[in-house]
């Protein structure tokens, strides 16, 4: 090894156990001396057999991305990686990183992102390790990273000048080759394998209009290359397409609240035919028609029901997986297709085994995450292309596709109510009360005429590795085909967030045009009555309604 390699003594750091979404902290935390170095060394200390192998590195372009990459490259070289593939200018969307890890059979990858959290010097930064299947490191590895970070006494780093990230090509530091790659090319070719690019190009050719809001985050360059350059959508189709270190001061989360630029356009008189947005690191998606919002749960079900129209899935899908709080719309489709529908706890990591084992082809969560077995992360632009492919084949509006879907399978009226930043202890007591007082004893009990059919504290046994996850949320089913789910967020940073998921299945087409909040109004009252939300949290209404 080169004489430039340095071993720097350090002390364990007060980390937090990284979730599978990695370590997310304020930028100022990562800027503390040795903080990032300690974490990166702890990642490598938790891995075995990577000597001479490939590592993929890139991030969503937020503030501190490039600085962190310089450090990571020097530590990777000192630890013995053979080659690192880095997105030009340090950019890689989360789905592209997953695709690249798989394509080049890399040992793993480091993704710099705090997903949809705001960025900039005052914002958040994050770092996450993905394994060779392209998916987030499993708990076994994240636990090991945490353990190492608590014991670390030194890290190894190469003492060399910063690497030029702006130009594609190969360089070498120590014994390690660094290849700066185009962030879009590999992802673009994967999309071209899956979707009928000719058909979609013809759709745009015919005058079809789309607005894609990249929210000044990572999908800008991907969407511009694929939608505008390749598929021929007119210039300007992609809005907010230049990734900015602070996302233009916005909150890069594609939902009705934060993607308001796009929502205003889509709800206006001159709305284009299709609208979509993606988040900070490109893994989430929101789908809109003209003055019409498609819930992520419905979107998953519709993609599944139409998958045979899309080249990459034309031979059929093996199964669908959805997180427990996601609506049961996908279950209706799975039943009709006679395939399995898996119900997993919240979080993308639970889909990994099902995808690897070929049991599920499509998966999704109500929280604007949809994906398939093409990678091991959810994929925002993929969902948009999937919709475009369906629209190209069916030549109908988004709204009429959704309404026909409801007419065929029934409509799952659905809403999520979030009580953000509530007192943590109070929220835990609320859940405790639900678990202990209600537990399994509710069956047959009537609440304002709604009779409980079944209820439990959701737990999950992974069908592949048989690992058990408990306490995944309280779910209550009523005999009238409605359901309420209560759970606490696992990703919030301030206090606790109580999420209440409300769902009512309606077969009657004559009622499908109704407003979800109105249809669910009684259930919303019932949720309050059952959980005592106001009593515990002091809140009489949610802070976010989706
Ligand atoms: C939220 C979403 C969940 C998603 C996760 C990471 O987690 O609800 O579906 O996988 O973000 O993007 P929560 O805060 O509910 O634990
Ligand atoms: Zn994300």
JSON list of N, CA, C and O in Angstrom, two decimals, residues 325-345:
[
{"chain": "A", "resi": 325, "resn": "UNK", "atom": "N", "xyz": [-50.04, -0.78, 5.98]},
{"chain": "A", "resi": 325, "resn": "UNK", "atom": "CA", "xyz": [-50.99, 0.34, 5.94]},
{"chain": "A", "resi": 325, "resn": "UNK", "atom": "C", "xyz": [-51.40, 0.76, 4.52]},
{"chain": "A", "resi": 325, "resn": "UNK", "atom": "O", "xyz": [-52.33, 1.54, 4.36]},
{"chain": "A", "resi": 326, "resn": "UNK", "atom": "N", "xyz": [-50.72, 0.28, 3.50]},
{"chain": "A", "resi": 326, "resn": "UNK", "atom": "CA", "xyz": [-51.11, 0.58, 2.12]},
{"chain": "A", "resi": 326, "resn": "UNK", "atom": "C", "xyz": [-52.49, -0.03, 1.87]},
{"chain": "A", "resi": 326, "resn": "UNK", "atom": "O", "xyz": [-52.79, -1.10, 2.39]},
{"chain": "A", "resi": 327, "resn": "UNK", "atom": "N", "xyz": [-53.31, 0.63, 1.08]},
{"chain": "A", "resi": 327, "resn": "UNK", "atom": "CA", "xyz": [-54.69, 0.14, 0.92]},
{"chain": "A", "resi": 327, "resn": "UNK", "atom": "C", "xyz": [-54.71, -1.23, 0.27]},
{"chain": "A", "resi": 327, "resn": "UNK", "atom": "O", "xyz": [-53.74, -1.67, -0.36]},
{"chain": "A", "resi": 328, "resn": "UNK", "atom": "N", "xyz": [-55.83, -1.90, 0.42]},
{"chain": "A", "resi": 328, "resn": "UNK", "atom": "CA", "xyz": [-55.95, -3.26, -0.09]},
{"chain": "A", "resi": 328, "resn": "UNK", "atom": "C", "xyz": [-56.34, -3.30, -1.57]},
{"chain": "A", "resi": 328, "resn": "UNK", "atom": "O", "xyz": [-56.71, -4.37, -2.08]},
{"chain": "A", "resi": 329, "resn": "UNK", "atom": "N", "xyz": [-56.24, -2.17, -2.26]},
{"chain": "A", "resi": 329, "resn": "UNK", "atom": "CA", "xyz": [-56.58, -2.15, -3.68]},
{"chain": "A", "resi": 329, "resn": "UNK", "atom": "C", "xyz": [-55.76, -3.18, -4.46]},
{"chain": "A", "resi": 329, "resn": "UNK", "atom": "O", "xyz": [-56.27, -3.86, -5.36]},
{"chain": "A", "resi": 330, "resn": "UNK", "atom": "N", "xyz": [-54.48, -3.30, -4.11]},
{"chain": "A", "resi": 330, "resn": "UNK", "atom": "CA", "xyz": [-53.62, -4.25, -4.83]},
{"chain": "A", "resi": 330, "resn": "UNK", "atom": "C", "xyz": [-54.06, -5.69, -4.59]},
{"chain": "A", "resi": 330, "resn": "UNK", "atom": "O", "xyz": [-53.89, -6.55, -5.45]},
{"chain": "A", "resi": 331, "resn": "UNK", "atom": "N", "xyz": [-54.64, -5.94, -3.41]},
{"chain": "A", "resi": 331, "resn": "UNK", "atom": "CA", "xyz": [-55.09, -7.31, -3.09]},
{"chain": "A", "resi": 331, "resn": "UNK", "atom": "C", "xyz": [-56.18, -7.77, -4.06]},
{"chain": "A", "resi": 331, "resn": "UNK", "atom": "O", "xyz": [-56.25, -8.94, -4.44]},
{"chain": "A", "resi": 332, "resn": "UNK", "atom": "N", "xyz": [-57.04, -6.80, -4.42]},
{"chain": "A", "resi": 332, "resn": "UNK", "atom": "CA", "xyz": [-58.14, -7.12, -5.34]},
{"chain": "A", "resi": 332, "resn": "UNK", "atom": "C", "xyz": [-57.57, -7.58, -6.68]},
{"chain": "A", "resi": 332, "resn": "UNK", "atom": "O", "xyz": [-58.06, -8.53, -7.29]},
{"chain": "A", "resi": 333, "resn": "UNK", "atom": "N", "xyz": [-56.52, -6.87, -7.13]},
{"chain": "A", "resi": 333, "resn": "UNK", "atom": "CA", "xyz": [-55.90, -7.21, -8.41]},
{"chain": "A", "resi": 333, "resn": "UNK", "atom": "C", "xyz": [-55.20, -8.57, -8.32]},
{"chain": "A", "resi": 333, "resn": "UNK", "atom": "O", "xyz": [-55.33, -9.42, -9.21]},
{"chain": "A", "resi": 334, "resn": "UNK", "atom": "N", "xyz": [-54.48, -8.77, -7.22]},
{"chain": "A", "resi": 334, "resn": "UNK", "atom": "CA", "xyz": [-53.76, -10.04, -7.06]},
{"chain": "A", "resi": 334, "resn": "UNK", "atom": "C", "xyz": [-54.74, -11.21, -7.10]},
{"chain": "A", "resi": 334, "resn": "UNK", "atom": "O", "xyz": [-54.49, -12.24, -7.74]},
{"chain": "A", "resi": 335, "resn": "UNK", "atom": "N", "xyz": [-55.86, -11.00, -6.44]},
{"chain": "A", "resi": 335, "resn": "UNK", "atom": "CA", "xyz": [-56.88, -12.06, -6.42]},
{"chain": "A", "resi": 335, "resn": "UNK", "atom": "C", "xyz": [-57.37, -12.35, -7.85]},
{"chain": "A", "resi": 335, "resn": "UNK", "atom": "O", "xyz": [-57.48, -13.51, -8.25]},
{"chain": "A", "resi": 336, "resn": "UNK", "atom": "N", "xyz": [-57.65, -11.28, -8.59]},
{"chain": "A", "resi": 336, "resn": "UNK", "atom": "CA", "xyz": [-58.14, -11.47, -9.96]},
{"chain": "A", "resi": 336, "resn": "UNK", "atom": "C", "xyz": [-57.08, -12.14, -10.84]},
{"chain": "A", "resi": 336, "resn": "UNK", "atom": "O", "xyz": [-57.41, -12.92, -11.73]},
{"chain": "A", "resi": 337, "resn": "UNK", "atom": "N", "xyz": [-55.81, -11.83, -10.59]},
{"chain": "A", "resi": 337, "resn": "UNK", "atom": "CA", "xyz": [-54.74, -12.42, -11.40]},
{"chain": "A", "resi": 337, "resn": "UNK", "atom": "C", "xyz": [-54.33, -13.79, -10.87]},
{"chain": "A", "resi": 337, "resn": "UNK", "atom": "O", "xyz": [-53.46, -14.46, -11.44]},
{"chain": "A", "resi": 338, "resn": "UNK", "atom": "N", "xyz": [-54.91, -14.14, -9.72]},
{"chain": "A", "resi": 338, "resn": "UNK", "atom": "CA", "xyz": [-54.58, -15.40, -9.08]},
{"chain": "A", "resi": 338, "resn": "UNK", "atom": "C", "xyz": [-53.10, -15.51, -8.72]},
{"chain": "A", "resi": 338, "resn": "UNK", "atom": "O", "xyz": [-52.43, -16.52, -8.95]},
{"chain": "A", "resi": 339, "resn": "UNK", "atom": "N", "xyz": [-52.58, -14.42, -8.18]},
{"chain": "A", "resi": 339, "resn": "UNK", "atom": "CA", "xyz": [-51.20, -14.41, -7.69]},
{"chain": "A", "resi": 339, "resn": "UNK", "atom": "C", "xyz": [-51.21, -13.99, -6.22]},
{"chain": "A", "resi": 339, "resn": "UNK", "atom": "O", "xyz": [-52.21, -13.48, -5.73]},
{"chain": "A", "resi": 340, "resn": "UNK", "atom": "N", "xyz": [-50.09, -14.19, -5.54]},
{"chain": "A", "resi": 340, "resn": "UNK", "atom": "CA", "xyz": [-50.01, -13.85, -4.12]},
{"chain": "A", "resi": 340, "resn": "UNK", "atom": "C", "xyz": [-49.86, -12.35, -3.91]},
{"chain": "A", "resi": 340, "resn": "UNK", "atom": "O", "xyz": [-49.22, -11.67, -4.70]},
{"chain": "A", "resi": 341, "resn": "UNK", "atom": "N", "xyz": [-50.45, -11.88, -2.81]},
{"chain": "A", "resi": 341, "resn": "UNK", "atom": "CA", "xyz": [-50.23, -10.51, -2.38]},
{"chain": "A", "resi": 341, "resn": "UNK", "atom": "C", "xyz": [-49.64, -10.56, -0.98]},
{"chain": "A", "resi": 341, "resn": "UNK", "atom": "O", "xyz": [-50.27, -11.11, -0.07]},
{"chain": "A", "resi": 342, "resn": "UNK", "atom": "N", "xyz": [-48.45, -10.06, -0.80]},
{"chain": "A", "resi": 342, "resn": "UNK", "atom": "CA", "xyz": [-47.77, -10.11, 0.49]},
{"chain": "A", "resi": 342, "resn": "UNK", "atom": "C", "xyz": [-48.00, -8.81, 1.23]},
{"chain": "A", "resi": 342, "resn": "UNK", "atom": "O", "xyz": [-47.93, -7.74, 0.64]},
{"chain": "A", "resi": 343, "resn": "UNK", "atom": "N", "xyz": [-48.26, -8.93, 2.52]},
{"chain": "A", "resi": 343, "resn": "UNK", "atom": "CA", "xyz": [-48.49, -7.76, 3.36]},
{"chain": "A", "resi": 343, "resn": "UNK", "atom": "C", "xyz": [-47.33, -7.66, 4.34]},
{"chain": "A", "resi": 343, "resn": "UNK", "atom": "O", "xyz": [-47.18, -8.51, 5.22]},
{"chain": "A", "resi": 344, "resn": "UNK", "atom": "N", "xyz": [-46.51, -6.64, 4.16]},
{"chain": "A", "resi": 344, "resn": "UNK", "atom": "CA", "xyz": [-45.28, -6.52, 4.95]},
{"chain": "A", "resi": 344, "resn": "UNK", "atom": "C", "xyz": [-45.38, -5.32, 5.90]},
{"chain": "A", "resi": 344, "resn": "UNK", "atom": "O", "xyz": [-46.21, -4.44, 5.70]},
{"chain": "A", "resi": 345, "resn": "UNK", "atom": "N", "xyz": [-44.52, -5.25, 6.89]},
{"chain": "A", "resi": 345, "resn": "UNK", "atom": "CA", "xyz": [-44.48, -4.04, 7.71]},
{"chain": "A", "resi": 345, "resn": "UNK", "atom": "C", "xyz": [-44.03, -2.84, 6.87]},
{"chain": "A", "resi": 345, "resn": "UNK", "atom": "O", "xyz": [-43.49, -3.01, 5.78]}
]
